[in-house]
mmCIF file of C-alpha atoms in Angstrom:
data_model
loop_
_atom_site.group_PDB
_atom_site.id
_atom_site.type_symbol
_atom_site.label_atom_id
_atom_site.label_comp_id
_atom_site.label_asym_id
_atom_site.label_seq_id
_atom_site.Cartn_x
_atom_site.Cartn_y
_atom_site.Cartn_z
ATOM 1 C CA MET A 8 11.945 -18.297 9.121
ATOM 2 C CA THR A 9 9.400 -20.952 8.147
ATOM 3 C CA GLN A 10 9.080 -20.984 4.397
ATOM 4 C CA LYS A 11 8.195 -24.649 3.904
ATOM 5 C CA LEU A 12 4.779 -25.504 2.521
ATOM 6 C CA ARG A 13 2.156 -26.668 5.021
ATOM 7 C CA ASP A 14 -0.587 -29.211 4.207
ATOM 8 C CA ASN A 15 -2.751 -28.170 1.246
ATOM 9 C CA GLU A 16 -0.858 -24.951 0.618
ATOM 10 C CA VAL A 17 -0.347 -24.189 -3.067
ATOM 11 C CA ALA A 18 2.655 -22.455 -4.591
ATOM 12 C CA VAL A 19 2.505 -21.249 -8.173
ATOM 13 C CA ALA A 20 5.259 -20.960 -10.737
ATOM 14 C CA THR A 21 5.808 -17.378 -11.846
ATOM 15 C CA ASP A 22 8.450 -15.570 -13.844
ATOM 16 C CA ALA A 23 10.892 -13.380 -11.979
ATOM 17 C CA PRO A 24 9.025 -10.146 -11.159
ATOM 18 C CA ARG A 25 9.956 -7.400 -13.590
ATOM 19 C CA ASP A 26 6.824 -5.348 -14.240
ATOM 20 C CA ALA A 27 7.919 -2.335 -12.204
ATOM 21 C CA ALA A 28 10.797 -1.434 -9.912
ATOM 22 C CA LEU A 29 10.789 0.036 -6.437
ATOM 23 C CA HIS A 30 13.167 2.510 -4.913
ATOM 24 C CA PHE A 31 13.607 2.116 -1.150
ATOM 25 C CA ILE A 32 13.284 5.598 0.393
ATOM 26 C CA GLY A 33 14.574 4.700 3.840
ATOM 27 C CA ARG A 34 14.472 2.100 6.584
ATOM 28 C CA ILE A 35 12.170 1.391 9.488
ATOM 29 C CA ARG A 36 13.647 0.987 12.966
ATOM 30 C CA THR A 37 11.516 -1.136 15.301
ATOM 31 C CA PRO A 38 12.205 -3.074 18.505
ATOM 32 C CA PHE A 39 11.352 -6.307 16.620
ATOM 33 C CA THR A 40 14.702 -7.846 15.783
ATOM 34 C CA ARG A 41 13.429 -11.320 14.860
ATOM 35 C CA ARG A 42 10.329 -12.450 12.998
ATOM 36 C CA ASP A 43 8.922 -14.253 16.026
ATOM 37 C CA LEU A 44 9.079 -11.000 17.979
ATOM 38 C CA CYS A 45 6.938 -9.124 15.439
ATOM 39 C CA PRO A 46 3.269 -8.795 16.380
ATOM 40 C CA ARG A 47 0.889 -10.042 13.695
ATOM 41 C CA GLN A 48 -0.566 -6.571 13.395
ATOM 42 C CA GLY A 49 0.642 -3.225 14.696
ATOM 43 C CA ARG A 50 -1.173 -1.511 17.537
ATOM 44 C CA LEU A 51 -1.548 2.228 17.892
ATOM 45 C CA ASP A 52 -0.542 1.781 21.541
ATOM 46 C CA GLY A 53 2.507 -0.295 20.584
ATOM 47 C CA PRO A 54 6.151 0.744 20.953
ATOM 48 C CA ASP A 55 7.684 3.811 19.287
ATOM 49 C CA CYS A 56 9.243 3.078 15.898
ATOM 50 C CA ARG A 57 11.210 5.312 13.521
ATOM 51 C CA LEU A 58 10.829 5.872 9.801
ATOM 52 C CA VAL A 59 14.299 7.022 8.739
ATOM 53 C CA LEU A 60 14.202 8.718 5.342
ATOM 54 C CA ASP A 61 17.217 8.689 3.051
ATOM 55 C CA ALA A 62 18.448 11.878 1.418
ATOM 56 C CA PRO A 63 17.047 13.392 -0.777
ATOM 57 C CA TRP A 64 13.600 12.225 0.318
ATOM 58 C CA ALA A 65 13.609 13.752 3.821
ATOM 59 C CA ALA A 66 12.484 17.080 2.287
ATOM 60 C CA GLY A 67 9.257 15.312 1.340
ATOM 61 C CA LEU A 68 8.178 15.252 5.008
ATOM 62 C CA ALA A 69 7.296 18.987 4.917
ATOM 63 C CA GLY A 70 3.653 19.360 5.895
ATOM 64 C CA LEU A 71 3.267 15.893 7.382
ATOM 65 C CA GLU A 72 3.229 17.421 10.880
ATOM 66 C CA ARG A 73 -0.373 18.541 10.302
ATOM 67 C CA TYR A 74 -1.613 14.927 10.307
ATOM 68 C CA GLU A 75 -2.219 12.638 13.231
ATOM 69 C CA PHE A 76 -2.169 9.364 11.277
ATOM 70 C CA ALA A 77 -0.449 8.043 8.162
ATOM 71 C CA ASP A 78 -0.478 4.961 5.948
ATOM 72 C CA VAL A 79 2.986 3.383 5.784
ATOM 73 C CA LEU A 80 3.999 0.995 3.001
ATOM 74 C CA TYR A 81 7.055 -1.219 3.433
ATOM 75 C CA TRP A 82 8.770 -4.107 1.727
ATOM 76 C CA LEU A 83 8.580 -7.457 3.509
ATOM 77 C CA HIS A 84 11.960 -8.469 2.235
ATOM 78 C CA GLU A 85 12.100 -11.901 3.862
ATOM 79 C CA SER A 86 8.829 -13.246 2.441
ATOM 80 C CA ARG A 87 8.363 -15.849 -0.242
ATOM 81 C CA ARG A 88 6.000 -14.681 -2.979
ATOM 82 C CA ASP A 89 4.469 -17.734 -4.625
ATOM 83 C CA LEU A 90 1.862 -19.064 -2.150
ATOM 84 C CA VAL A 91 -1.607 -18.583 -3.611
ATOM 85 C CA LEU A 92 -3.334 -20.785 -0.984
ATOM 86 C CA GLN A 93 -2.084 -20.610 2.600
ATOM 87 C CA SER A 94 -2.783 -22.378 5.877
ATOM 88 C CA PRO A 95 -2.461 -19.776 8.650
ATOM 89 C CA ARG A 96 -3.218 -22.327 11.380
ATOM 90 C CA SER A 97 -1.106 -25.110 9.821
ATOM 91 C CA ASP A 98 -4.192 -27.314 10.168
ATOM 92 C CA GLY A 99 -4.717 -28.124 6.500
ATOM 93 C CA ALA A 100 -7.466 -25.493 6.098
ATOM 94 C CA VAL A 101 -6.315 -23.117 3.368
ATOM 95 C CA ARG A 102 -7.410 -19.647 2.301
ATOM 96 C CA GLY A 103 -6.516 -17.502 -0.662
ATOM 97 C CA VAL A 104 -3.670 -15.051 -0.193
ATOM 98 C CA PHE A 105 -5.974 -12.084 -0.927
ATOM 99 C CA SER A 106 -8.241 -12.998 1.982
ATOM 100 C CA LEU A 107 -5.253 -12.784 4.365
ATOM 101 C CA ARG A 108 -2.961 -9.999 5.513
ATOM 102 C CA SER A 109 -0.093 -12.488 5.576
ATOM 103 C CA PRO A 110 3.375 -11.141 4.652
ATOM 104 C CA VAL A 111 3.615 -13.962 2.095
ATOM 105 C CA ARG A 112 2.070 -12.482 -1.092
ATOM 106 C CA PRO A 113 2.963 -11.975 -4.748
ATOM 107 C CA ASN A 114 4.093 -8.440 -3.936
ATOM 108 C CA PRO A 115 5.119 -8.510 -0.277
ATOM 109 C CA ILE A 116 4.107 -4.965 0.604
ATOM 110 C CA GLY A 117 3.114 -4.355 4.188
ATOM 111 C CA LEU A 118 0.574 -1.657 5.003
ATOM 112 C CA SER A 119 -0.014 -0.209 8.444
ATOM 113 C CA LYS A 120 -1.883 2.764 9.741
ATOM 114 C CA VAL A 121 0.382 4.554 12.206
ATOM 115 C CA ALA A 122 -0.013 7.344 14.734
ATOM 116 C CA ILE A 123 2.492 10.148 14.067
ATOM 117 C CA LEU A 124 4.115 11.188 17.347
ATOM 118 C CA ARG A 125 6.687 13.674 16.026
ATOM 119 C CA ILE A 126 9.114 14.470 13.238
ATOM 120 C CA GLU A 127 12.834 14.927 13.947
ATOM 121 C CA GLY A 128 14.720 15.975 10.821
ATOM 122 C CA PRO A 129 14.686 12.986 8.459
ATOM 123 C CA GLU A 130 12.933 10.740 11.014
ATOM 124 C CA VAL A 131 9.259 10.251 11.788
ATOM 125 C CA ILE A 132 8.479 8.687 15.148
ATOM 126 C CA VAL A 133 5.323 6.587 14.937
ATOM 127 C CA ARG A 134 3.306 3.861 16.655
ATOM 128 C CA GLY A 135 1.373 1.033 15.020
ATOM 129 C CA LEU A 136 4.019 -0.973 13.148
ATOM 130 C CA ASP A 137 4.494 -4.728 13.151
ATOM 131 C CA CYS A 138 7.581 -5.136 10.986
ATOM 132 C CA LEU A 139 11.150 -6.267 11.496
ATOM 133 C CA ASP A 140 13.864 -3.795 12.429
ATOM 134 C CA GLY A 141 15.581 -2.696 9.221
ATOM 135 C CA THR A 142 12.530 -3.171 6.961
ATOM 136 C CA PRO A 143 12.822 -1.086 3.769
ATOM 137 C CA LEU A 144 10.409 1.852 3.568
ATOM 138 C CA ILE A 145 8.469 2.349 0.325
ATOM 139 C CA ASP A 146 5.942 5.098 0.973
ATOM 140 C CA LEU A 147 4.209 7.241 3.554
ATOM 141 C CA LYS A 148 0.877 9.037 2.966
ATOM 142 C CA PRO A 149 -1.488 11.017 5.191
ATOM 143 C CA ASP A 150 -4.269 8.752 6.394
ATOM 144 C CA ARG A 151 -7.130 8.916 3.951
ATOM 145 C CA CYS A 152 -9.764 9.631 6.613
ATOM 146 C CA ALA A 153 -8.226 12.933 7.709
ATOM 147 C CA TYR A 154 -6.862 13.925 4.307
ATOM 148 C CA THR A 155 -8.352 16.994 2.664
ATOM 149 C CA ILE A 156 -7.347 17.374 -0.931
ATOM 150 C CA ALA A 157 -5.174 20.465 -1.391
ATOM 151 C CA ALA A 158 -5.784 20.864 -5.113
ATOM 152 C CA PRO A 159 -8.591 22.849 -6.777
ATOM 153 C CA ASP A 160 -11.676 20.905 -7.915
ATOM 154 C CA LYS A 161 -11.736 19.125 -11.216
ATOM 155 C CA PRO A 162 -14.937 17.921 -12.943
ATOM 156 C CA ALA A 163 -14.520 14.340 -11.730
ATOM 157 C CA ASP A 164 -14.505 15.451 -8.080
ATOM 158 C CA ARG A 165 -18.030 16.794 -8.220
ATOM 159 C CA SER A 166 -20.839 14.483 -7.195
ATOM 160 C CA PRO A 167 -23.190 13.472 -9.993
ATOM 161 C CA MET B 18 -0.676 14.545 -18.726
ATOM 162 C CA THR B 19 0.918 17.501 -16.940
ATOM 163 C CA GLN B 20 4.381 16.517 -15.848
ATOM 164 C CA LYS B 21 6.068 19.925 -16.041
ATOM 165 C CA LEU B 22 7.348 21.482 -12.844
ATOM 166 C CA ARG B 23 5.204 24.222 -11.293
ATOM 167 C CA ASP B 24 6.622 27.202 -9.364
ATOM 168 C CA ASN B 25 8.823 26.169 -6.409
ATOM 169 C CA GLU B 26 8.402 22.451 -7.051
ATOM 170 C CA VAL B 27 11.591 20.457 -6.515
ATOM 171 C CA ALA B 28 12.632 17.376 -8.448
ATOM 172 C CA VAL B 29 15.504 15.262 -7.191
ATOM 173 C CA ALA B 30 18.035 13.202 -9.114
ATOM 174 C CA THR B 31 17.808 9.523 -8.290
ATOM 175 C CA ASP B 32 19.232 6.366 -9.754
ATOM 176 C CA ALA B 33 16.936 4.118 -11.736
ATOM 177 C CA PRO B 34 14.817 2.219 -9.172
ATOM 178 C CA ARG B 35 16.154 -1.280 -8.680
ATOM 179 C CA ASP B 36 15.761 -2.146 -5.010
ATOM 180 C CA ALA B 37 12.870 -4.572 -5.520
ATOM 181 C CA ALA B 38 10.674 -5.699 -8.390
ATOM 182 C CA LEU B 39 6.905 -5.918 -8.645
ATOM 183 C CA HIS B 40 4.814 -8.483 -10.399
ATOM 184 C CA PHE B 41 1.501 -7.148 -11.717
ATOM 185 C CA ILE B 42 -1.205 -9.614 -10.664
ATOM 186 C CA GLY B 43 -3.971 -8.234 -12.876
ATOM 187 C CA ARG B 44 -5.594 -5.066 -14.162
ATOM 188 C CA ILE B 45 -8.239 -2.708 -12.850
ATOM 189 C CA ARG B 46 -11.188 -1.815 -15.080
ATOM 190 C CA THR B 47 -12.766 1.548 -14.246
ATOM 191 C CA PRO B 48 -14.986 3.984 -16.160
ATOM 192 C CA PHE B 49 -12.135 6.553 -15.964
ATOM 193 C CA THR B 50 -10.506 6.436 -19.385
ATOM 194 C CA ARG B 51 -8.499 9.662 -19.080
ATOM 195 C CA ARG B 52 -6.616 11.205 -16.166
ATOM 196 C CA ASP B 53 -8.903 14.240 -16.054
ATOM 197 C CA LEU B 54 -11.891 11.929 -15.588
ATOM 198 C CA CYS B 55 -10.402 10.267 -12.503
ATOM 199 C CA PRO B 56 -11.717 11.605 -9.191
ATOM 200 C CA ARG B 57 -9.002 12.744 -6.796
ATOM 201 C CA GLN B 58 -10.110 10.124 -4.309
ATOM 202 C CA GLY B 59 -12.399 7.140 -4.686
ATOM 203 C CA ARG B 60 -15.830 7.171 -3.061
ATOM 204 C CA LEU B 61 -17.541 4.138 -1.616
ATOM 205 C CA ASP B 62 -20.688 5.273 -3.456
ATOM 206 C CA GLY B 63 -18.782 5.706 -6.728
ATOM 207 C CA PRO B 64 -19.177 3.586 -9.859
ATOM 208 C CA ASP B 65 -18.610 -0.185 -9.980
ATOM 209 C CA CYS B 66 -15.049 -1.146 -10.957
ATOM 210 C CA ARG B 67 -13.492 -4.568 -11.581
ATOM 211 C CA LEU B 68 -10.273 -6.064 -10.284
ATOM 212 C CA VAL B 69 -9.404 -8.662 -12.918
ATOM 213 C CA LEU B 70 -6.861 -11.163 -11.599
ATOM 214 C CA ASP B 71 -4.454 -12.934 -13.923
ATOM 215 C CA ALA B 72 -3.991 -16.692 -13.735
ATOM 216 C CA PRO B 73 -2.628 -18.198 -11.528
ATOM 217 C CA TRP B 74 -3.539 -15.580 -8.899
ATOM 218 C CA ALA B 75 -7.326 -15.844 -9.169
ATOM 219 C CA ALA B 76 -7.207 -18.837 -6.783
ATOM 220 C CA GLY B 77 -5.976 -16.403 -4.139
ATOM 221 C CA LEU B 78 -9.457 -14.836 -3.910
ATOM 222 C CA ALA B 79 -10.795 -17.828 -1.930
ATOM 223 C CA GLY B 80 -12.169 -16.538 1.361
ATOM 224 C CA LEU B 81 -12.325 -12.878 0.345
ATOM 225 C CA GLU B 82 -16.131 -13.127 0.119
ATOM 226 C CA ARG B 83 -16.316 -12.996 3.915
ATOM 227 C CA TYR B 84 -15.117 -9.364 3.946
ATOM 228 C CA GLU B 85 -17.060 -6.221 3.195
ATOM 229 C CA PHE B 86 -14.061 -3.973 2.550
ATOM 230 C CA ALA B 87 -10.529 -4.390 1.202
ATOM 231 C CA ASP B 88 -7.358 -2.363 0.735
ATOM 232 C CA VAL B 89 -6.330 -2.280 -2.928
ATOM 233 C CA LEU B 90 -2.791 -1.402 -4.033
ATOM 234 C CA TYR B 91 -2.121 -0.437 -7.645
ATOM 235 C CA TRP B 92 0.661 0.968 -9.759
ATOM 236 C CA LEU B 93 0.211 4.529 -11.008
ATOM 237 C CA HIS B 94 2.063 3.790 -14.180
ATOM 238 C CA GLU B 95 1.823 7.265 -15.718
ATOM 239 C CA SER B 96 3.332 9.190 -12.806
ATOM 240 C CA ARG B 97 6.718 10.823 -12.621
ATOM 241 C CA ARG B 98 8.623 9.817 -9.490
ATOM 242 C CA ASP B 99 11.129 12.540 -8.667
ATOM 243 C CA LEU B 100 9.087 15.435 -7.167
ATOM 244 C CA VAL B 101 9.947 15.811 -3.502
ATOM 245 C CA LEU B 102 8.147 19.178 -3.120
ATOM 246 C CA GLN B 103 4.881 19.672 -4.976
ATOM 247 C CA SER B 104 2.413 22.514 -5.559
ATOM 248 C CA PRO B 105 -1.074 20.961 -5.618
ATOM 249 C CA ARG B 106 -2.768 24.324 -6.287
ATOM 250 C CA SER B 107 -0.115 25.518 -8.775
ATOM 251 C CA ASP B 108 0.100 28.689 -6.672
ATOM 252 C CA GLY B 109 3.756 28.461 -5.673
ATOM 253 C CA ALA B 110 2.920 27.003 -2.224
ATOM 254 C CA VAL B 111 4.688 23.654 -1.981
ATOM 255 C CA ARG B 112 4.331 20.666 0.319
ATOM 256 C CA GLY B 113 6.374 17.547 0.775
ATOM 257 C CA VAL B 114 5.302 14.508 -1.211
ATOM 258 C CA PHE B 115 4.716 12.500 1.989
ATOM 259 C CA SER B 116 2.148 15.029 3.214
ATOM 260 C CA LEU B 117 0.129 14.488 0.023
ATOM 261 C CA ARG B 118 -1.754 11.567 -1.494
ATOM 262 C CA SER B 119 -0.643 12.746 -4.953
ATOM 263 C CA PRO B 120 0.031 10.013 -7.543
ATOM 264 C CA VAL B 121 3.446 11.619 -8.101
ATOM 265 C CA ARG B 122 5.718 9.901 -5.545
ATOM 266 C CA PRO B 123 9.003 7.989 -5.451
ATOM 267 C CA ASN B 124 7.082 4.711 -5.578
ATOM 268 C CA PRO B 125 3.802 5.530 -7.319
ATOM 269 C CA ILE B 126 1.602 3.055 -5.469
ATOM 270 C CA GLY B 127 -2.047 3.990 -5.113
ATOM 271 C CA LEU B 128 -3.990 2.789 -2.089
ATOM 272 C CA SER B 129 -7.771 2.791 -1.813
ATOM 273 C CA LYS B 130 -10.218 1.248 0.571
ATOM 274 C CA VAL B 131 -12.945 -0.371 -1.502
ATOM 275 C CA ALA B 132 -16.346 -1.907 -0.804
ATOM 276 C CA ILE B 133 -16.507 -5.479 -2.119
ATOM 277 C CA LEU B 134 -19.792 -5.975 -3.984
ATOM 278 C CA ARG B 135 -19.240 -9.502 -5.326
ATOM 279 C CA ILE B 136 -16.708 -11.942 -6.747
ATOM 280 C CA GLU B 137 -17.222 -13.471 -10.204
ATOM 281 C CA GLY B 138 -14.550 -16.043 -10.985
ATOM 282 C CA PRO B 139 -11.256 -14.143 -11.379
ATOM 283 C CA GLU B 140 -12.975 -10.736 -10.978
ATOM 284 C CA VAL B 141 -13.829 -8.735 -7.878
ATOM 285 C CA ILE B 142 -16.460 -6.040 -8.343
ATOM 286 C CA VAL B 143 -15.777 -3.108 -6.024
ATOM 287 C CA ARG B 144 -16.553 0.547 -5.365
ATOM 288 C CA GLY B 145 -14.189 3.225 -4.109
ATOM 289 C CA LEU B 146 -11.488 3.447 -6.775
ATOM 290 C CA ASP B 147 -10.086 6.583 -8.388
ATOM 291 C CA CYS B 148 -7.651 5.143 -10.922
ATOM 292 C CA LEU B 149 -7.407 5.015 -14.704
ATOM 293 C CA ASP B 150 -8.933 2.142 -16.623
ATOM 294 C CA GLY B 151 -6.203 -0.433 -17.217
ATOM 295 C CA THR B 152 -4.204 0.386 -14.074
ATOM 296 C CA PRO B 153 -1.969 -2.538 -13.023
ATOM 297 C CA LEU B 154 -3.060 -4.306 -9.829
ATOM 298 C CA ILE B 155 -0.401 -5.039 -7.199
ATOM 299 C CA ASP B 156 -2.229 -6.344 -4.141
ATOM 300 C CA LEU B 157 -5.548 -6.803 -2.405
ATOM 301 C CA LYS B 158 -5.945 -7.360 1.364
ATOM 302 C CA PRO B 159 -8.938 -7.557 3.700
ATOM 303 C CA ASP B 160 -9.485 -4.172 5.331
ATOM 304 C CA ARG B 161 -7.518 -4.035 8.545
ATOM 305 C CA CYS B 162 -10.484 -2.884 10.639
ATOM 306 C CA ALA B 163 -12.563 -6.010 10.020
ATOM 307 C CA TYR B 164 -9.650 -8.423 9.779
ATOM 308 C CA THR B 165 -9.364 -11.088 12.445
ATOM 309 C CA ILE B 166 -6.081 -12.898 12.389
ATOM 310 C CA ALA B 167 -6.580 -16.539 11.426
ATOM 311 C CA ALA B 168 -3.326 -17.826 12.903
ATOM 312 C CA PRO B 169 -2.765 -19.051 16.463
ATOM 313 C CA ASP B 170 -1.294 -16.579 18.961
ATOM 314 C CA LYS B 171 2.427 -16.007 19.179
ATOM 315 C CA PRO B 172 4.134 -14.317 22.126
ATOM 316 C CA ALA B 173 4.377 -10.954 20.355
ATOM 317 C CA ASP B 174 0.597 -10.805 19.898
ATOM 318 C CA ARG B 175 -0.109 -10.707 23.587
ATOM 319 C CA SER B 176 -0.466 -7.347 25.251
ATOM 320 C CA PRO B 177 2.262 -6.436 27.708
#
């Protein structure tokens, strides 16, 4: 993996992260076994991948079958975290990390919208991922576009 | 805040989370000063909110002005994390956490698509958030729909 600085890139000094802690809830199985095999962005017509939930979280999949798409959050465990300005083309032109979807970011959380193909016990078979085989899974939510809130109204939900 | 179990809800025993650590990169200022004032989902025509980046991360905003929308990730710091089955209507009907966009989840990361109104130094003024004033900011990425990858092609990007 290339983790050397390119021309004009800027790394910042930060303390070790300790503001909050994550609990990996499973692993993602993809056909991408090396970083150079990962597409830069997932495609909904890409290969089948599997979200494999650890016990006891598999029970949390109940009801997911009613959705066609989901947002998947995962931990980009091989990324450095200190590059505030980055040069995606290695040509000396830099951009801020928050104007890129680069895996190199202060909190290396990947986010993809996936198509849900089916659920098999503790596994969700999906399309649309771009991450390495074995990537830790952090979260899975119904896609916001299709999501209808199940809870009763509260005052803040009503339009002004 | 209501953190008691409702009928048929299931909490699981987990170890203290320690798989990865987050670094808060700033705070979110919203008009929602109590949980009952937060809408259940942000609206792109909702009130103006501010993403206030800490130094040294403000430099990472360079280039964000070219996007109209962004994905914002934030830490729902008041949420319990152990409810695998939840009853959104408190009526005894439960659903798995991963079929809900509830703030109560093993890794309480909120995700909203926001409209970027303007950038003022270390602050991004946006619409579309639903979170409490003071919520810790984790990440900010250009919306995937409008995002064009800045880097040169690699073999995995080409269609089969």
